[in-house]
Coordinates of C-alpha atoms and ligand atoms in Angstrom, one line a residue:
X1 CA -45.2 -1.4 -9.1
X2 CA -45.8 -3.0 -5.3
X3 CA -43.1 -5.4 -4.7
X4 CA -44.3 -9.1 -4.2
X5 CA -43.6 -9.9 -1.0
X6 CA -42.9 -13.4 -0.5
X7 CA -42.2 -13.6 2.8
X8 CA -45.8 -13.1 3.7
X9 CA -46.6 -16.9 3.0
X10 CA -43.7 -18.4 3.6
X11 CA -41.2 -17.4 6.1
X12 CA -38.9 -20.3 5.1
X13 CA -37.9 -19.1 2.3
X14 CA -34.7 -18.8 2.2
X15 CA -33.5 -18.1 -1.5
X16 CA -35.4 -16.9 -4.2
X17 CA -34.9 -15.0 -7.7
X18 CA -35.9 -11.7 -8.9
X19 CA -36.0 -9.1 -11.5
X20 CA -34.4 -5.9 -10.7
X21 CA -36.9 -3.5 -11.5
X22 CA -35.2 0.0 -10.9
X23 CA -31.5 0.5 -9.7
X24 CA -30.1 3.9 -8.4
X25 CA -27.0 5.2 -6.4
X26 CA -27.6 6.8 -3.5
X27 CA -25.6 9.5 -1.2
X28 CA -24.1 7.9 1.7
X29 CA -26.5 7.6 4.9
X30 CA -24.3 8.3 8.2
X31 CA -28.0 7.9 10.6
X32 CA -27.9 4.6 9.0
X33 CA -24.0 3.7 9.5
X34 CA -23.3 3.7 5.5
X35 CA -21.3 5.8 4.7
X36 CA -20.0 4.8 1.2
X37 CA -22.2 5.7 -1.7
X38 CA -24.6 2.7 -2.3
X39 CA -26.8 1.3 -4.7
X40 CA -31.3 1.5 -4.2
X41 CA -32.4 -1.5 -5.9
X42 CA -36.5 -2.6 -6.1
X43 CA -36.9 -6.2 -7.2
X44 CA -40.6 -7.5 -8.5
X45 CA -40.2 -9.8 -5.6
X46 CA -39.0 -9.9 -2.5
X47 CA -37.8 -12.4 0.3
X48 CA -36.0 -10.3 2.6
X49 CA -37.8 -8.2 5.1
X50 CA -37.6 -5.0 6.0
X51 CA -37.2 -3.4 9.4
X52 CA -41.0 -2.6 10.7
X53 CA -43.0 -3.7 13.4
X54 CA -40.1 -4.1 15.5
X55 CA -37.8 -6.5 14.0
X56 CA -35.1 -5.3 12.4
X57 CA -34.2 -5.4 8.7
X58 CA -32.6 -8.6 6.8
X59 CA -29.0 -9.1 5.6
X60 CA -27.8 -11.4 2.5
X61 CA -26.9 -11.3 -1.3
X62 CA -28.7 -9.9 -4.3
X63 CA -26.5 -11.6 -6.7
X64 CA -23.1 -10.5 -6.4
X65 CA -24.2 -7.8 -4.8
X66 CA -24.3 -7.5 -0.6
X67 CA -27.5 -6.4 1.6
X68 CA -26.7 -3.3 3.8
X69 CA -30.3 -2.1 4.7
X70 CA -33.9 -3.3 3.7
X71 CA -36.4 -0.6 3.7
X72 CA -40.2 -0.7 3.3
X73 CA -41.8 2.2 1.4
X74 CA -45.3 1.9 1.1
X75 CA -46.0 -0.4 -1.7
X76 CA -42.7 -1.2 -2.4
X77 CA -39.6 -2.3 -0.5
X78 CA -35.8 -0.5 -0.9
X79 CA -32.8 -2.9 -1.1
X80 CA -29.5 -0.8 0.1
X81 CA -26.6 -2.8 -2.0
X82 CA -22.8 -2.5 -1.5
X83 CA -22.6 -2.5 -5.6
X84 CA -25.0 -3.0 -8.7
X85 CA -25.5 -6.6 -9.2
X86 CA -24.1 -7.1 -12.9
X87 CA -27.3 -8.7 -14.1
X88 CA -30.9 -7.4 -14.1
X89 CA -32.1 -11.2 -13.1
X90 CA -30.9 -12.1 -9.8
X91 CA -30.2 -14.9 -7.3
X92 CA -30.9 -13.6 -3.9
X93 CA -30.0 -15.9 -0.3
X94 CA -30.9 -14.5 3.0
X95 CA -28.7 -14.8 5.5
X96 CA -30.4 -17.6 7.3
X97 CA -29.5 -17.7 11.3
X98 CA -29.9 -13.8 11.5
X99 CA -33.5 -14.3 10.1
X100 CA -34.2 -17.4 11.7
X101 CA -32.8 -16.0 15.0
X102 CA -35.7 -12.9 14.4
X103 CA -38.6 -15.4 13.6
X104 CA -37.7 -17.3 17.3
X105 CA -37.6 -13.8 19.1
X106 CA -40.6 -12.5 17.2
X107 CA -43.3 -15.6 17.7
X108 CA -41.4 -15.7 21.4
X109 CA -42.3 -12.0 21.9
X110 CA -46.5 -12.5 20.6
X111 CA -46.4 -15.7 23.2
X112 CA -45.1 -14.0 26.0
X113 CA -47.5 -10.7 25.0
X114 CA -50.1 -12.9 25.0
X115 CA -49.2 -14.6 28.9
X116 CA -49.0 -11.0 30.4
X117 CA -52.0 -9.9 28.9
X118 CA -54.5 -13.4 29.7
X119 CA -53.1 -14.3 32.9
X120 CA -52.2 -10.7 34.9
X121 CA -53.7 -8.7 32.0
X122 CA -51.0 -6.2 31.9
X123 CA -51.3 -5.4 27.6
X124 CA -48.1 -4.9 25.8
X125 CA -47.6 -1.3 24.3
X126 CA -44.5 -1.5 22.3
X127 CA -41.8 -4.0 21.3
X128 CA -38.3 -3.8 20.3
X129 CA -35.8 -6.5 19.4
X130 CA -31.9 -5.8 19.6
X131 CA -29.0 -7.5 18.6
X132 CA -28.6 -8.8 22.5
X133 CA -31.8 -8.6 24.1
X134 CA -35.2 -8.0 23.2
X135 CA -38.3 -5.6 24.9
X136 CA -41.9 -5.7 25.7
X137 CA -43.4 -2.5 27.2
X138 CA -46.3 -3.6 29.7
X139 CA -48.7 -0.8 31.1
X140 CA -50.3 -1.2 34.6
X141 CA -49.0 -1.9 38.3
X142 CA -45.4 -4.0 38.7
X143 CA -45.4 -7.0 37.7
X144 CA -43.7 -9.1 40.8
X145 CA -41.2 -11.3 40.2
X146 CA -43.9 -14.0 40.4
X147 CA -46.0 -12.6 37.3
X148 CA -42.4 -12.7 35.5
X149 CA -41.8 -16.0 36.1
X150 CA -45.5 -17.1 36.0
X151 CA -45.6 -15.3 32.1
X152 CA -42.6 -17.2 31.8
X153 CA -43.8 -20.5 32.6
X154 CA -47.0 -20.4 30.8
X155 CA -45.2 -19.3 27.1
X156 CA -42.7 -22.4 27.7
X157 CA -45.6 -24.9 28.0
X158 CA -47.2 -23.5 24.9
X159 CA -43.4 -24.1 23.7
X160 CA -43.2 -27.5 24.7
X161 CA -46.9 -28.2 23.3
X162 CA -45.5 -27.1 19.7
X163 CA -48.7 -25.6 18.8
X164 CA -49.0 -24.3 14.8
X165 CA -48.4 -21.0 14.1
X166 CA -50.9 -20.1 11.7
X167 CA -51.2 -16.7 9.1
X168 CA -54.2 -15.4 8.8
X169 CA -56.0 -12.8 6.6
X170 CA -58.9 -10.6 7.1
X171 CA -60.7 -7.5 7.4
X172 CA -60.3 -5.5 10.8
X173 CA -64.2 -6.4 11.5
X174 CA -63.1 -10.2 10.8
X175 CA -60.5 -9.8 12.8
X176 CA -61.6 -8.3 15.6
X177 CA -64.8 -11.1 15.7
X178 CA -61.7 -13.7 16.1
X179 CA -60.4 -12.2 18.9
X180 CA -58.0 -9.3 17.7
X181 CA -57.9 -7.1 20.7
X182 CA -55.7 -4.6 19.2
X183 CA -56.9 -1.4 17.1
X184 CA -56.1 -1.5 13.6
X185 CA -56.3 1.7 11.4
X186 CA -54.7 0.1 8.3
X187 CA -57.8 -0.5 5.6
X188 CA -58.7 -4.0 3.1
X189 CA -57.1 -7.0 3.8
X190 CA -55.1 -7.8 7.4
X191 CA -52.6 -10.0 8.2
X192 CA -52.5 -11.3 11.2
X193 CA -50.7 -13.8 13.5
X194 CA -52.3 -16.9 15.1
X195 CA -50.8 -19.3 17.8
X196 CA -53.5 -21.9 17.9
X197 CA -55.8 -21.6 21.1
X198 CA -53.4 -19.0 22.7
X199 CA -53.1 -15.4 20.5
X200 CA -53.9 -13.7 17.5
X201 CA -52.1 -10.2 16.8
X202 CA -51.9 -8.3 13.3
X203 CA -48.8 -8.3 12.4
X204 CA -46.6 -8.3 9.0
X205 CA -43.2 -9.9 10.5
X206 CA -41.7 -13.3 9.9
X207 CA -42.8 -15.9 12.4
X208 CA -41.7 -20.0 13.1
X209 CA -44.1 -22.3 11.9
X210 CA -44.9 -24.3 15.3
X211 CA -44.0 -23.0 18.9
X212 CA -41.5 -25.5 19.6
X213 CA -39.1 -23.8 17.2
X214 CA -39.5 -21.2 19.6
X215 CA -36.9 -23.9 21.6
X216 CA -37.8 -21.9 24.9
X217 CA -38.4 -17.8 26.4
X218 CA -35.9 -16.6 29.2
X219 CA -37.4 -13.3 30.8
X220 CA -34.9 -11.5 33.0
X221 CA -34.6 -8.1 34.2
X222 CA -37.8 -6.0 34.7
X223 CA -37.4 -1.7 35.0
X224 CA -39.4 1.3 34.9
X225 CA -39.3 3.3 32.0
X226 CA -41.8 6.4 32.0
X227 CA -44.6 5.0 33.1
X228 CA -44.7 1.5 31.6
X229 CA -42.7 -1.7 33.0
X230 CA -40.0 -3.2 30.3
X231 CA -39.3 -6.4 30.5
X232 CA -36.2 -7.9 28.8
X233 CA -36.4 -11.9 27.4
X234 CA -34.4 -14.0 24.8
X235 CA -35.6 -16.5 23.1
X236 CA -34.2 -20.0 20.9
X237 CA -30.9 -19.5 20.5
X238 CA -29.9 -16.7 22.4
X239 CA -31.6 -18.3 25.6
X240 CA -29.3 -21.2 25.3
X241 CA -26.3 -18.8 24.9
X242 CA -27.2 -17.0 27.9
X243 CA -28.1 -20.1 29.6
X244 CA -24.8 -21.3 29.0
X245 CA -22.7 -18.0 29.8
X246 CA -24.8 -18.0 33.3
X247 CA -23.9 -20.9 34.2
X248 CA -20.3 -21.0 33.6
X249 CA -20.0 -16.9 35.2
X250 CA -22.0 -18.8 38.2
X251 CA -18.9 -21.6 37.8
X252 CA -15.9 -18.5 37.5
X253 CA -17.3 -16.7 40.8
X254 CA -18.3 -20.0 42.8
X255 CA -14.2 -21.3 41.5
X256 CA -13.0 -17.5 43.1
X257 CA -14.8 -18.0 45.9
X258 CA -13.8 -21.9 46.6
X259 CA -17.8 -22.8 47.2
X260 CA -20.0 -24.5 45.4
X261 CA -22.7 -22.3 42.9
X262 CA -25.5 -23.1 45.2
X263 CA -23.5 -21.8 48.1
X264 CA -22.4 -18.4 46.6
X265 CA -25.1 -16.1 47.7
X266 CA -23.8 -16.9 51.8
X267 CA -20.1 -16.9 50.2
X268 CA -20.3 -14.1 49.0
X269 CA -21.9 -12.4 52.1
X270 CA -19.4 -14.1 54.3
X271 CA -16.8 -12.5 51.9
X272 CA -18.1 -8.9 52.1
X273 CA -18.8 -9.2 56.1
X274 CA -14.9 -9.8 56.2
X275 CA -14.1 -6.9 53.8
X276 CA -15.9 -4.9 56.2
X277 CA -13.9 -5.9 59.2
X278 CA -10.8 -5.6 57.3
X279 CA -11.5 -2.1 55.8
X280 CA -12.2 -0.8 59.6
X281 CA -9.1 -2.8 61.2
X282 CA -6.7 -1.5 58.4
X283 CA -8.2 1.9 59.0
X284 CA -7.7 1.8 62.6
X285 CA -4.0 0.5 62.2
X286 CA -3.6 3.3 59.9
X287 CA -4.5 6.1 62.3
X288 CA -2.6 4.7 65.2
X289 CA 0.6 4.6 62.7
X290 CA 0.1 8.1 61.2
X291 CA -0.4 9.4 65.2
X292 CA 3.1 7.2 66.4
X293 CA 4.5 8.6 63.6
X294 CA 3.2 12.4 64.1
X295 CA 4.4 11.6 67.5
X296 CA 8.1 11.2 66.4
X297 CA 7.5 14.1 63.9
X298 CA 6.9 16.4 66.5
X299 CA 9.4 15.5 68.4
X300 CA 12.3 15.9 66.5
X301 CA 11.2 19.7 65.3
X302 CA 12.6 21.9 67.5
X303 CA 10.9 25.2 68.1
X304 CA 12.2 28.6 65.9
X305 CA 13.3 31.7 67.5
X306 CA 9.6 32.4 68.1
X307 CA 8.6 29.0 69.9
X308 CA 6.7 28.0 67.2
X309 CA 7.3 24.1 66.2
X310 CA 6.7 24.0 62.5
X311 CA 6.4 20.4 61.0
X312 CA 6.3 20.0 57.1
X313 CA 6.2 17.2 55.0
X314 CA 5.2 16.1 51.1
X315 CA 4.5 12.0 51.6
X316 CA 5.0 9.7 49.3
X317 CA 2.2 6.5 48.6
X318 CA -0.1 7.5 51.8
X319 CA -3.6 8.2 51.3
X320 CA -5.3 11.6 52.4
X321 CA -6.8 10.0 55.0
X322 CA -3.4 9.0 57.1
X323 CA -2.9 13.1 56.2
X324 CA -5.8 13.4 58.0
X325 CA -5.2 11.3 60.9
X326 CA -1.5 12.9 61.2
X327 CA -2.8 16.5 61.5
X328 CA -4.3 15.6 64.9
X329 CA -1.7 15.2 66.8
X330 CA 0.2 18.6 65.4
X331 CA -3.4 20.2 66.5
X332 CA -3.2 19.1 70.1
X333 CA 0.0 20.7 70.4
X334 CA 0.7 24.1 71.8
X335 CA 2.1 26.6 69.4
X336 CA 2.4 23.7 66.6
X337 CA 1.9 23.9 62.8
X338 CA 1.7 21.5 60.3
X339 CA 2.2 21.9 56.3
X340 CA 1.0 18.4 55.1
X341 CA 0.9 17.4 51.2
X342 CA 0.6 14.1 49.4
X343 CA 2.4 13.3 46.4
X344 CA -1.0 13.3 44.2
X345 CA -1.3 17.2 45.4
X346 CA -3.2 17.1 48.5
X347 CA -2.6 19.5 51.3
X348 CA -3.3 19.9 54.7
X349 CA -2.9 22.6 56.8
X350 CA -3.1 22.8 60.2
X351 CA -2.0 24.1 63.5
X352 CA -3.0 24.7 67.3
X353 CA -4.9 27.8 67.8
X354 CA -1.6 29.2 70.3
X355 CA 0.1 29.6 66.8
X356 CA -2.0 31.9 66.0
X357 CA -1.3 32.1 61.9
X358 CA -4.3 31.3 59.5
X359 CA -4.3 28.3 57.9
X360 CA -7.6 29.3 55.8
X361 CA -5.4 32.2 54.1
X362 CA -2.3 30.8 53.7
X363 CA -3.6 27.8 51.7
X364 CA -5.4 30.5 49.5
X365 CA -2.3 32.0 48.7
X366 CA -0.7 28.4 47.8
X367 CA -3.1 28.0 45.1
X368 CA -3.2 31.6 44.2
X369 CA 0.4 31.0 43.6
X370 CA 0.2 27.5 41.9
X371 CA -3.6 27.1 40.9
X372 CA -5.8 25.0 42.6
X373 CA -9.0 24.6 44.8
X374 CA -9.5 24.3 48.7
X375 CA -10.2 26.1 51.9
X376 CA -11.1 25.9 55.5
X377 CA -11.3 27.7 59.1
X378 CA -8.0 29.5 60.5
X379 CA -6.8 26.5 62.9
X380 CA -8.0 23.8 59.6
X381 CA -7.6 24.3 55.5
X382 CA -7.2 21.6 52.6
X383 CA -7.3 21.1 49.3
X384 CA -5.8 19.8 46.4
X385 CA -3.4 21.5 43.6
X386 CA -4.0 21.4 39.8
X387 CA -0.6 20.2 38.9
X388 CA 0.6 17.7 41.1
X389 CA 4.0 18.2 40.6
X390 CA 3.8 21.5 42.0
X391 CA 3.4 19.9 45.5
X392 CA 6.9 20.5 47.1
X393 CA 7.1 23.7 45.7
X394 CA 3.8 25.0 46.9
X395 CA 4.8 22.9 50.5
X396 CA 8.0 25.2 50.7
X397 CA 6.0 28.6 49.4
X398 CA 3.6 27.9 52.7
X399 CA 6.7 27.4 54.8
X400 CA 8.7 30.4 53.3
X401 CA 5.7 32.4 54.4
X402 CA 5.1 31.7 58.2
X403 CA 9.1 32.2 58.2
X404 CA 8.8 35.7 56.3
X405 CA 5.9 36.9 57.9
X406 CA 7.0 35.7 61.7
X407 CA 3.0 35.1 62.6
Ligands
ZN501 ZN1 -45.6 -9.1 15.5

């Protein structure tokens, strides 16, 4: 027996009561995040909706029982219930700002639709509302951030005219003599949506009665997906909530940045100009230090039985790059080679070509020896260990070997 659906007439309601018609447990539905054993339950009639057309599914009570899906099968429509509601007639509420909070995002959705397709004609191909934000799909050329705004702007004066939202019923031929520019396959009687002197869309969801409770339409951000643009809006409620987090993130960052919110775009740019500057002073300081130091380094190794100055050393809280600035003095130095390692396991070899050892295949060995990837040219080889805490050791393996191997 088809359920009664009573939300087709009236959108409003918000509590209603039923006879349970057919109860059944079901096995546990992980795809659908339930993962208890629940109960299927068919009513004669129904308020709650169930997720098509884009908008997602009611929650509520069915007696005592809870609402954890609302499915529709053809004729009839599936309640998923935490438990089996103790008596066959049931009082059934709706949990009202979830459904309410669907109805404004819905009607918001067929107004804005409507804007994009009558003022830029760019037709909506699908729709999808989430829990945050909601999706329309519009096919043709990018819309600029004018059309965005300009869609905008026309659905908030239809807002603030409160025009009725009316229900309608017909045949497709009917329908389509109104004005219904979308294709309907489904046979017999349509719905369909009207919002008077503005759209007219088939459609089976829940919808506000008058535009204004539509309260107003926020678009924001507008990306390519395949080939079609999707745009993201809020509507009603959630517009005010993300009116009001805007404005006080624009607060928080204008507060950080001692300006006020109007000025923070030129703060801002002010701020990263100096970052800049900073980031390419502290760099410069950096190599002059790690070249002074180098400097003293070098100084105070005195040369082996061969003449060759060899200059190791595992640094503590330096980056690679002040590695990297160090090796260069080492390299300008006759007969000079430097082992250099950080403590995160970074090393650097590197000597003057008058050493004449190969940096290349010594660092191979290293992380032959203690695992680990790299590599380079004879006179320059880096890389980095697997296990940091191998560092010193590998450091003193390289050293061991130019010792050893006298070359
Ligand atoms: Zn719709």
């Amino acid at each position: 027996m088809p359920t009664r659906r009573l939300y087709y007439d009236d959108a409003f309601q918000k509590e209603f009561t039923a006879r349970v018609m057919h109860c059944e447990i079901l096995p546990p539905d992980v795809n659908s995040g339930i993962t208890a054993n629940v109960w299927g339950l068919l009513l004669d009639r129904t308020a709650f909706y169930p997720t098509s057309g884009g908008q997602p599914n009611d929650l509520g009570k069915i007696g005592d029982a809870n609402v954890l899906d609302v499915r529709d099968e053809g004729d009839e429509i599936l309640h998923l219930v935490d438990r089996k509601p103790s008596d066959p007639d049931v009082f059934c509420c709706i949990h009202w700002p979830r459904r309410f909070d669907h109805m404004q995002q819905h009607t918001g959705q067929h107004l804005l639709s409507a804007m994009f397709q009558e003022r830029f004609g760019l037709p909506t191909v699908s729709f999808h509302l989430g829990s945050e934000l909601s999706t329309i799909d519009l096919r043709g050329p990018e819309p600029a951030e004018e059309i965005l705004e300009g869609a905008e702007r026309a659905a908030n004066q239809i807002i603030f005219e409160d025009r009725p939202v009316n229900v309608r019923y017909g045949t497709a031929d009917q329908l389509s003599e109104l004005g219904v520019r979308k294709e309907v396959e489904r046979e017999g009687l349509l719905r369909a949506i009207e919002i008077e002197s503005a759209d007219l869309q088939p459609c089976g969801g829940t919808h506000v009665k008058r535009t204004g409770q539509i309260g107003l339409v926020l678009v924001r951000r507008c990306t390519k997906v395949r080939q079609d643009w999707r745009v993201e809006f809020v509507c009603g409620g959630r517009a005010e909530r993300i009116a009001r987090h805007d404005f006080l993130l624009t607060r928080r960052v204008a507060d950080l940045l001692s300006c006020a919110p109007d000025d923070l775009e030129s703060a801002a740019s002010k701020a990263i100009v100096e970052r800049d500057a900073h980031f390419k002073n502290a760099r410069a300081h950096l190599q002059r230090l790690a070249e002074a130091e180098s400097l003293l380094a070098l100084q105070a190794t005195t040369p082996d039985s061969r003449g060759l100055r060899i200059f190791s050393c595992v640094f503590r809280g330096m980056s690679s790059e002040y590695i990297g600035f160090f090796a260069t003095e080492p390299a300008k130095t006759e007969k000079t080679i430097a082992l250099l390692a950080s403590e995160d396991g970074s090393l650097l070899f590197a000597q003057n070509p008058s050493a004449g050892s190969d940096m290349a295949q010594l660092i191979k060995q290293a992380f032959e020896k203690f695992g680990g990837k790299g590599g380079g040219t004879r006179d320059f080889a880096r890389g980095k260990l697997a296990d940091p805490s191998q560092t010193n050791a590998a450091v003193a393996f390289a050293l061991e070997r130019l010792s050893a191997h006298g070359n």
